[in-house]
Coordinates of C-alpha atoms in Angstrom, one line a residue:
L26 CA 69.7 -15.5 32.8
T27 CA 66.0 -15.5 33.5
H28 CA 65.6 -11.9 32.3
N29 CA 67.7 -12.6 29.2
F30 CA 65.4 -15.6 28.3
E31 CA 62.3 -13.5 28.9
N32 CA 63.8 -10.8 26.6
I33 CA 64.3 -13.4 23.8
V34 CA 60.6 -14.4 24.1
Y35 CA 59.6 -10.7 24.2
N36 CA 61.6 -9.8 21.1
E37 CA 60.3 -12.7 19.1
L38 CA 56.7 -11.7 19.9
I39 CA 57.3 -8.1 18.9
Y40 CA 59.0 -9.3 15.7
M41 CA 55.9 -11.5 14.9
G42 CA 53.8 -8.3 15.2
Y43 CA 52.1 -8.8 18.5
T44 CA 51.2 -6.1 21.0
L45 CA 52.2 -7.1 24.5
Q46 CA 50.9 -6.5 27.9
V47 CA 51.7 -7.9 31.3
Y48 CA 48.8 -9.6 33.1
N49 CA 48.7 -8.8 36.8
D50 CA 45.6 -9.3 39.0
G51 CA 47.5 -8.1 42.1
A52 CA 48.3 -11.6 43.3
H53 CA 49.5 -13.3 40.1
E54 CA 51.4 -12.2 37.0
I55 CA 51.7 -13.6 33.5
D56 CA 54.8 -12.5 31.6
F57 CA 53.0 -11.7 28.3
V58 CA 49.6 -11.2 27.0
A59 CA 50.2 -11.2 23.2
N60 CA 47.5 -9.7 20.9
K61 CA 47.3 -9.5 17.2
G62 CA 43.9 -9.1 15.5
S63 CA 41.5 -11.7 17.0
K64 CA 44.4 -13.8 18.4
K65 CA 45.3 -13.6 22.0
Y66 CA 47.8 -15.7 23.9
Y67 CA 48.9 -15.8 27.5
I68 CA 52.6 -16.7 27.6
Q69 CA 54.8 -17.6 30.5
S70 CA 58.5 -18.0 30.0
A71 CA 60.4 -20.4 32.2
L72 CA 63.9 -21.8 32.2
T73 CA 62.5 -25.2 33.1
V74 CA 59.4 -27.0 34.3
S75 CA 61.0 -30.4 34.8
E76 CA 60.1 -30.4 38.5
K77 CA 56.4 -30.6 39.4
E78 CA 56.6 -27.8 42.0
K79 CA 58.2 -25.4 39.4
R80 CA 55.6 -26.3 36.8
Q81 CA 52.8 -25.7 39.2
Q82 CA 54.4 -22.3 40.1
E83 CA 54.7 -21.3 36.5
V84 CA 51.1 -22.2 35.5
R85 CA 49.3 -21.0 38.6
S86 CA 48.6 -17.6 37.1
L87 CA 47.6 -19.1 33.7
N88 CA 45.1 -21.4 35.4
R89 CA 43.4 -18.4 37.1
V90 CA 42.6 -16.7 33.8
G91 CA 38.9 -17.2 33.1
D92 CA 38.8 -17.0 29.3
S93 CA 39.4 -19.6 26.7
F94 CA 42.4 -18.0 24.9
K95 CA 45.5 -20.1 24.4
K96 CA 47.9 -20.4 27.3
I97 CA 51.6 -21.3 26.6
V98 CA 54.7 -21.9 28.6
V99 CA 57.9 -21.4 26.7
V100 CA 60.9 -23.2 28.2
K101 CA 64.7 -23.1 27.6
D102 CA 65.0 -26.8 27.0
N103 CA 64.4 -28.4 23.6
I104 CA 61.3 -30.5 24.4
I105 CA 58.6 -32.3 22.5
P106 CA 55.6 -29.9 22.7
W107 CA 52.8 -31.2 24.9
H108 CA 49.6 -30.0 26.5
D109 CA 48.7 -30.6 30.2
D110 CA 45.3 -31.5 31.5
N111 CA 44.2 -27.8 31.5
G112 CA 45.2 -27.4 27.8
I113 CA 48.3 -25.4 28.5
L114 CA 50.9 -25.8 25.8
Y115 CA 54.5 -26.4 26.8
I116 CA 57.0 -25.7 24.0
G117 CA 60.8 -25.3 23.8
I118 CA 62.4 -22.0 22.8
E119 CA 64.0 -23.4 19.7
Q120 CA 60.6 -24.5 18.2
F121 CA 59.0 -21.3 19.4
L122 CA 61.6 -19.2 17.5
L123 CA 61.7 -21.3 14.4
D124 CA 58.2 -22.6 13.8
E125 CA 55.7 -19.8 12.9
T126 CA 52.8 -22.0 13.7
A127 CA 54.1 -23.3 17.1
M128 CA 51.8 -21.2 19.2
D129 CA 48.7 -22.7 17.5
M130 CA 49.6 -26.3 18.2

């Protein structure tokens, strides 16, 4: 199920015209680095981040990135989008797929 969910996010980003890379510094990996023109997003896909330990695991790599480009966690659940204390956006897959401006919240 995890890979299927990741594929949905991947396909949507390709459909939106982004070029994609995987971020890997040897110790940490981010699912997608999405680039289009001057826009760049670091995107992690996660089935859930309802538990604190799972959320910390998912954002560990995002928090290690030293630039100021947008960092996003896309989750399977239908959630109200929110930002954590580090500015990371958490958004549900439904809104990610249906709202063209969702990544810029």
